[in-house]
Coordinates of C-alpha atoms in Angstrom, one line a residue:
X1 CA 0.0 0.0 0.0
X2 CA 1.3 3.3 -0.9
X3 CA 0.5 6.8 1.1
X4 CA 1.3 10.0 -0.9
X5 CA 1.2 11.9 2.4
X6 CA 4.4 12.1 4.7
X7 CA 3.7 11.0 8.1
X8 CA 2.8 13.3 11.0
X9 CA 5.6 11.6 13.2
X10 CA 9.2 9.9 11.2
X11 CA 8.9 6.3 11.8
X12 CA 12.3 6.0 13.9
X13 CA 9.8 8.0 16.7
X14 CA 7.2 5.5 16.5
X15 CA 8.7 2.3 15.5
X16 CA 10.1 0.0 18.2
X17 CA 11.6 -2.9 16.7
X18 CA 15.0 -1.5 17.1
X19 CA 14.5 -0.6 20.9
X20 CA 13.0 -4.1 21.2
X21 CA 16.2 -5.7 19.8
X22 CA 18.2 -3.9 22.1
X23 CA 16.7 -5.1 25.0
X24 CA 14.8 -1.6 25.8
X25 CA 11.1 -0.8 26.9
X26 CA 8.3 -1.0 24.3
X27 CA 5.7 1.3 26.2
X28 CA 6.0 4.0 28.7
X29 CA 5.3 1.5 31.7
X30 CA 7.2 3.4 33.8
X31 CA 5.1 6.7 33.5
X32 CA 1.9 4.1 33.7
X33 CA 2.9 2.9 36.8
X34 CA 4.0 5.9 38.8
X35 CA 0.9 7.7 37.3
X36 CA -1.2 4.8 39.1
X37 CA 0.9 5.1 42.1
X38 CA -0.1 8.7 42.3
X39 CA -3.9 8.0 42.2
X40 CA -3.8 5.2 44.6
X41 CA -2.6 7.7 47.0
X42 CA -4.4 10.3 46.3
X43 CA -7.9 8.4 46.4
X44 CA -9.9 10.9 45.1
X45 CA -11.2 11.9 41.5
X46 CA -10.8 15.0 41.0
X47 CA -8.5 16.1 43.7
X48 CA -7.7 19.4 44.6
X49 CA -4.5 21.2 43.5
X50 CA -3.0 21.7 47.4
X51 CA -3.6 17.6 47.8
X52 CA -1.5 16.8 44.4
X53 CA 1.4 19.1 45.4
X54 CA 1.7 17.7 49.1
X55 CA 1.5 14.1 47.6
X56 CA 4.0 15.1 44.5
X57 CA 6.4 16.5 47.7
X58 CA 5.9 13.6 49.4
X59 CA 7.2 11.2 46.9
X60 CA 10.4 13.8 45.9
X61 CA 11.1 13.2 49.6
X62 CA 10.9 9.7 49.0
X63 CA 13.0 9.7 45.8
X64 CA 15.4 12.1 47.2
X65 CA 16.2 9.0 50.4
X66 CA 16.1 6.8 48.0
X67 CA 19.1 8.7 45.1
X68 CA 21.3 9.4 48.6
X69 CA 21.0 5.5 49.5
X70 CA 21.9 4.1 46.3
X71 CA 24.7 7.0 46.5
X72 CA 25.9 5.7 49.7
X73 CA 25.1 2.1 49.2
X74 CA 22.6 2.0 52.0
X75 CA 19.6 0.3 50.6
X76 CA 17.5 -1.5 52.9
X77 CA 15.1 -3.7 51.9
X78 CA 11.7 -3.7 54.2
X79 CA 10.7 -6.7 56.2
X80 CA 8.0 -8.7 56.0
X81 CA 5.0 -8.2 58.0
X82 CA 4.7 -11.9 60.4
X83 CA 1.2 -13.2 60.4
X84 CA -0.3 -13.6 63.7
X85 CA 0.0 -17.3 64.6
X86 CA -3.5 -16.9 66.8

């Protein structure tokens, strides 16, 4: 099939077989998955702008402990929660 029209977008922007070969993501996953992150603690649908920016602060904070722990090679990984044996 032959389109006389150039496309909107060069196909090197949209095309991933050559990210797939080298082992890189297909999809923006990452955005997906903070952007769910983000709404599960947020809870609410159409949230005000004072409760975004407090949770958007709170997970700079976050990231922040997180950069200077991988800097210092302090990660700790959380334990898990024992289930009551009654």
């Amino acid at each position: 099939m032959y389109y006389s029209r150039k496309p909107r977008y060069p196909i090197d922007v949209w095309n991933v077989y050559e990210p797939t070969m080298n082992g890189e993501p297909r999809t923006n996953n990452q955005a997906e998955l903070w952007h769910g992150q983000l709404k599960e603690a947020v809870r609410i649908q159409y949230p005000p702008f004072y409760t975004i920016a407090k949770e958007l602060q709170k997970q700079h904070a976050n990231s922040n402990v997180l950069r200077n722990q991988l800097i210092t090679r302090m990660v700790f990984k959380k334990k898990k929660k024992e289930k009551d044996s009654c």
